[in-house]
mmCIF file of C-alpha atoms in Angstrom:
data_model
loop_
_atom_site.group_PDB
_atom_site.id
_atom_site.type_symbol
_atom_site.label_atom_id
_atom_site.label_comp_id
_atom_site.label_asym_id
_atom_site.label_seq_id
_atom_site.Cartn_x
_atom_site.Cartn_y
_atom_site.Cartn_z
ATOM 1 C CA UNK A 3 123.545 65.025 67.458
ATOM 2 C CA UNK A 4 126.136 63.437 65.281
ATOM 3 C CA UNK A 5 125.783 63.701 61.439
ATOM 4 C CA UNK A 6 125.113 59.955 61.065
ATOM 5 C CA UNK A 7 121.801 60.485 63.127
ATOM 6 C CA UNK A 8 120.444 62.216 60.453
ATOM 7 C CA UNK A 9 121.756 59.984 57.766
ATOM 8 C CA UNK A 10 119.507 56.832 58.920
ATOM 9 C CA UNK A 11 116.188 55.933 58.363
ATOM 10 C CA UNK A 12 113.344 57.395 61.027
ATOM 11 C CA UNK A 13 110.056 58.334 61.267
ATOM 12 C CA UNK A 14 107.712 60.691 62.874
ATOM 13 C CA UNK A 15 107.548 59.559 66.358
ATOM 14 C CA UNK A 16 111.465 59.380 66.587
ATOM 15 C CA UNK A 17 112.293 62.777 64.794
ATOM 16 C CA UNK A 18 109.654 64.582 67.504
ATOM 17 C CA UNK A 19 110.899 62.702 70.303
ATOM 18 C CA UNK A 20 114.291 64.364 69.777
ATOM 19 C CA UNK A 21 112.303 67.705 68.929
ATOM 20 C CA UNK A 22 110.978 67.685 72.643
ATOM 21 C CA UNK A 23 114.387 66.395 74.464
ATOM 22 C CA UNK A 24 116.367 68.922 72.551
ATOM 23 C CA UNK A 25 113.908 71.912 72.728
ATOM 24 C CA UNK A 26 113.655 71.742 76.253
ATOM 25 C CA UNK A 27 117.381 71.963 76.840
ATOM 26 C CA UNK A 28 117.470 74.765 74.197
ATOM 27 C CA UNK A 29 114.433 76.675 76.261
ATOM 28 C CA UNK A 30 116.396 76.302 79.368
ATOM 29 C CA UNK A 31 119.419 77.823 78.686
ATOM 30 C CA UNK A 32 117.895 80.570 76.130
ATOM 31 C CA UNK A 33 115.774 81.459 79.511
ATOM 32 C CA UNK A 34 118.120 81.073 81.859
ATOM 33 C CA UNK A 35 120.453 83.571 79.993
ATOM 34 C CA UNK A 36 117.525 86.323 79.598
ATOM 35 C CA UNK A 37 116.666 85.744 83.039
ATOM 36 C CA UNK A 38 120.172 86.383 84.106
ATOM 37 C CA UNK A 39 120.790 89.815 81.745
ATOM 38 C CA UNK A 40 117.431 90.972 83.467
ATOM 39 C CA UNK A 41 118.140 90.464 86.797
ATOM 40 C CA UNK A 42 115.204 88.194 87.220
ATOM 41 C CA UNK A 43 113.960 84.777 88.767
ATOM 42 C CA UNK A 44 111.631 82.464 86.964
ATOM 43 C CA UNK A 45 109.597 83.015 89.765
ATOM 44 C CA UNK A 46 109.331 86.684 89.088
ATOM 45 C CA UNK A 47 108.251 85.864 85.759
ATOM 46 C CA UNK A 48 104.141 86.367 85.007
ATOM 47 C CA UNK A 49 103.860 85.284 81.740
ATOM 48 C CA UNK A 50 105.916 82.926 79.118
ATOM 49 C CA UNK A 51 105.130 83.132 75.644
ATOM 50 C CA UNK A 52 107.299 80.219 74.150
ATOM 51 C CA UNK A 53 107.495 80.436 69.656
ATOM 52 C CA UNK A 54 108.164 77.032 67.958
ATOM 53 C CA UNK A 55 107.146 75.105 64.591
ATOM 54 C CA UNK A 56 109.435 72.768 64.018
ATOM 55 C CA UNK A 57 107.679 70.003 66.284
ATOM 56 C CA UNK A 58 104.589 69.279 68.217
ATOM 57 C CA UNK A 59 104.784 68.850 72.595
ATOM 58 C CA UNK A 60 101.619 68.505 74.565
ATOM 59 C CA UNK A 61 101.955 69.300 77.141
ATOM 60 C CA UNK A 62 104.250 72.081 75.533
ATOM 61 C CA UNK A 63 107.837 72.928 76.221
ATOM 62 C CA UNK A 64 107.575 75.387 78.461
ATOM 63 C CA UNK A 65 104.965 73.349 80.760
ATOM 64 C CA UNK A 66 107.911 70.551 80.525
ATOM 65 C CA UNK A 67 110.784 72.744 81.691
ATOM 66 C CA UNK A 68 108.296 74.872 84.213
ATOM 67 C CA UNK A 69 109.386 72.818 87.335
ATOM 68 C CA UNK A 70 113.185 72.679 86.786
ATOM 69 C CA UNK A 71 113.163 76.479 85.703
ATOM 70 C CA UNK A 72 111.335 77.398 88.923
ATOM 71 C CA UNK A 73 108.145 79.026 87.294
ATOM 72 C CA UNK A 74 105.122 79.531 89.636
ATOM 73 C CA UNK A 75 102.219 77.643 89.326
ATOM 74 C CA UNK A 76 100.045 80.424 88.611
ATOM 75 C CA UNK A 77 102.664 81.745 85.383
ATOM 76 C CA UNK A 78 100.313 82.260 82.376
ATOM 77 C CA UNK A 79 101.515 80.176 79.765
ATOM 78 C CA UNK A 80 100.868 80.775 75.694
ATOM 79 C CA UNK A 81 102.487 78.582 73.201
ATOM 80 C CA UNK A 82 102.204 80.014 69.762
ATOM 81 C CA UNK A 83 102.581 77.330 67.354
ATOM 82 C CA UNK A 84 102.155 77.381 63.056
ATOM 83 C CA UNK A 85 104.178 80.843 62.474
ATOM 84 C CA UNK A 86 107.108 79.578 61.124
ATOM 85 C CA UNK A 87 109.667 82.547 60.175
ATOM 86 C CA UNK A 88 107.627 84.615 61.489
ATOM 87 C CA UNK A 89 107.346 82.945 64.280
ATOM 88 C CA UNK A 90 110.100 85.171 66.766
ATOM 89 C CA UNK A 91 108.354 88.368 65.883
ATOM 90 C CA UNK A 92 104.992 87.681 66.599
ATOM 91 C CA UNK A 93 105.752 85.960 69.452
ATOM 92 C CA UNK A 94 107.736 89.488 70.583
ATOM 93 C CA UNK A 95 104.440 91.449 69.741
ATOM 94 C CA UNK A 96 102.322 89.274 71.528
ATOM 95 C CA UNK A 97 104.725 89.458 74.708
ATOM 96 C CA UNK A 98 104.779 93.187 74.326
ATOM 97 C CA UNK A 99 100.720 93.494 73.969
ATOM 98 C CA UNK A 100 100.565 91.301 77.143
ATOM 99 C CA UNK A 101 103.424 93.491 79.300
ATOM 100 C CA UNK A 102 101.551 96.574 78.558
ATOM 101 C CA UNK A 103 98.096 94.966 79.396
ATOM 102 C CA UNK A 104 99.460 94.487 82.657
ATOM 103 C CA UNK A 105 102.524 97.623 83.946
ATOM 104 C CA UNK A 106 104.610 95.832 86.312
ATOM 105 C CA UNK A 107 104.520 92.103 84.983
ATOM 106 C CA UNK A 108 107.309 90.566 83.512
ATOM 107 C CA UNK A 109 106.835 88.295 80.339
ATOM 108 C CA UNK A 110 109.588 85.908 79.100
ATOM 109 C CA UNK A 111 109.273 84.999 75.547
ATOM 110 C CA UNK A 112 111.511 81.938 73.839
ATOM 111 C CA UNK A 113 111.605 81.080 70.304
ATOM 112 C CA UNK A 114 113.188 77.615 70.045
ATOM 113 C CA UNK A 115 113.611 76.048 66.646
ATOM 114 C CA UNK A 116 115.309 72.441 65.403
ATOM 115 C CA UNK A 117 114.751 72.852 61.806
ATOM 116 C CA UNK A 118 117.941 70.159 61.146
ATOM 117 C CA UNK A 119 114.805 67.718 62.273
ATOM 118 C CA UNK A 120 112.917 68.403 58.740
ATOM 119 C CA UNK A 121 115.724 67.280 56.897
ATOM 120 C CA UNK A 122 114.451 64.491 54.843
ATOM 121 C CA UNK A 123 116.546 61.705 52.945
ATOM 122 C CA UNK A 124 113.522 60.422 51.455
ATOM 123 C CA UNK A 125 113.003 63.895 50.057
ATOM 124 C CA UNK A 126 116.062 65.569 48.504
ATOM 125 C CA UNK A 127 114.314 68.245 46.631
ATOM 126 C CA UNK A 128 115.503 71.645 46.129
ATOM 127 C CA UNK A 129 113.068 72.835 48.511
ATOM 128 C CA UNK A 130 114.742 70.518 51.308
ATOM 129 C CA UNK A 131 118.202 71.422 50.602
ATOM 130 C CA UNK A 132 117.375 75.027 50.377
ATOM 131 C CA UNK A 133 115.874 74.910 53.536
ATOM 132 C CA UNK A 134 118.621 72.682 55.079
ATOM 133 C CA UNK A 135 121.008 75.304 53.993
ATOM 134 C CA UNK A 136 119.047 78.526 55.229
ATOM 135 C CA UNK A 137 117.712 77.028 58.684
ATOM 136 C CA UNK A 138 119.577 75.858 61.567
ATOM 137 C CA UNK A 139 118.541 74.506 65.029
ATOM 138 C CA UNK A 140 118.866 77.299 68.123
ATOM 139 C CA UNK A 141 116.806 79.568 70.500
ATOM 140 C CA UNK A 142 116.636 82.876 71.768
ATOM 141 C CA UNK A 143 114.773 84.744 74.751
ATOM 142 C CA UNK A 144 114.007 88.144 76.090
ATOM 143 C CA UNK A 145 112.091 89.458 79.223
ATOM 144 C CA UNK A 146 109.537 92.223 78.361
ATOM 145 C CA UNK A 147 108.103 94.924 80.831
ATOM 146 C CA UNK A 148 106.199 97.987 80.190
ATOM 147 C CA UNK A 149 107.806 101.040 81.323
ATOM 148 C CA UNK A 150 110.800 103.122 80.548
ATOM 149 C CA UNK A 151 114.327 101.774 80.656
ATOM 150 C CA UNK A 152 115.443 98.184 79.311
ATOM 151 C CA UNK A 153 117.790 97.357 76.243
ATOM 152 C CA UNK A 154 115.359 98.173 73.150
ATOM 153 C CA UNK A 155 111.630 99.003 72.796
ATOM 154 C CA UNK A 156 108.681 97.497 70.813
ATOM 155 C CA UNK A 157 107.681 100.860 68.845
ATOM 156 C CA UNK A 158 104.691 98.848 67.166
ATOM 157 C CA UNK A 159 103.633 95.731 65.902
ATOM 158 C CA UNK A 160 100.785 94.393 63.579
ATOM 159 C CA UNK A 161 99.972 91.318 61.239
ATOM 160 C CA UNK A 162 98.872 90.963 57.499
ATOM 161 C CA UNK A 163 97.247 87.783 55.923
ATOM 162 C CA UNK A 164 97.423 87.925 52.375
ATOM 163 C CA UNK A 165 94.634 85.565 50.744
ATOM 164 C CA UNK A 166 95.511 82.166 48.303
ATOM 165 C CA UNK A 167 99.098 82.029 50.080
ATOM 166 C CA UNK A 168 98.472 78.919 51.982
ATOM 167 C CA UNK A 169 100.467 76.794 49.668
ATOM 168 C CA UNK A 170 103.584 78.922 49.010
ATOM 169 C CA UNK A 171 105.135 78.217 52.600
ATOM 170 C CA UNK A 172 104.919 75.604 55.153
ATOM 171 C CA UNK A 173 104.821 72.236 56.279
ATOM 172 C CA UNK A 174 103.691 68.720 54.342
ATOM 173 C CA UNK A 175 103.489 66.139 57.605
ATOM 174 C CA UNK A 176 103.686 62.380 56.846
ATOM 175 C CA UNK A 177 104.907 59.292 58.455
ATOM 176 C CA UNK A 178 108.541 60.543 57.993
ATOM 177 C CA UNK A 179 108.065 63.570 59.378
ATOM 178 C CA UNK A 180 107.548 67.499 58.373
ATOM 179 C CA UNK A 181 108.850 68.438 54.757
ATOM 180 C CA UNK A 182 109.313 71.934 53.770
ATOM 181 C CA UNK A 183 107.337 73.861 51.318
ATOM 182 C CA UNK A 184 108.719 76.649 49.395
ATOM 183 C CA UNK A 185 107.601 77.806 46.367
ATOM 184 C CA UNK A 186 108.929 79.809 43.560
ATOM 185 C CA UNK A 187 106.715 82.635 44.323
ATOM 186 C CA UNK A 188 108.560 83.749 47.904
ATOM 187 C CA UNK A 189 110.878 86.068 46.428
ATOM 188 C CA UNK A 190 107.943 88.085 43.791
ATOM 189 C CA UNK A 191 105.819 87.722 45.976
ATOM 190 C CA UNK A 192 107.723 89.009 49.337
ATOM 191 C CA UNK A 193 109.235 92.012 46.866
ATOM 192 C CA UNK A 194 106.031 93.146 45.689
ATOM 193 C CA UNK A 195 103.588 92.734 48.990
ATOM 194 C CA UNK A 196 105.788 92.959 52.219
ATOM 195 C CA UNK A 197 106.875 96.866 51.978
ATOM 196 C CA UNK A 198 102.856 97.811 51.321
ATOM 197 C CA UNK A 199 101.486 96.283 54.042
ATOM 198 C CA UNK A 200 104.546 97.145 56.650
ATOM 199 C CA UNK A 201 103.707 101.092 55.328
ATOM 200 C CA UNK A 202 100.055 100.202 55.596
#
């Protein structure tokens, strides 16, 4: 969208409509490239994992593009919402476990985000400006299968949830749209806690 589009007043409904439209296009492009690189057709995909946190779509983005992409009617879909920055690696972890649970199956994972939609002229806070500078719009996709070969391997994965951290990062939601929540505690918290969690 042109810069002027972001500089005018708009509400959640318009922002989310833009999310759905553009996310579908980005999903289709990224998924198409991943399938081409894997030498597969969409009809050969058994499961689709879709990761996104910057808009809400029900039916989900993968369902909205399924016919145009050529997915089978029995393709399994696993939309993942609300994990923000951790969404991509969580999607890979989930896709890896799904592929391993059914040897021979092909799992497509697509992460699509439209972070520019969270830019708010009515909330020109430090958090808003930092988020706009750090995060952009885009999509990435890959195909996972169990077994040997391929370009990369998921060696291991895991998750860790810390208590009393719900208020340090996330979204606030109001009639205008999503507003970023970035607490000053994020850098020292990450420095003190992430490495020990990975080591465990």
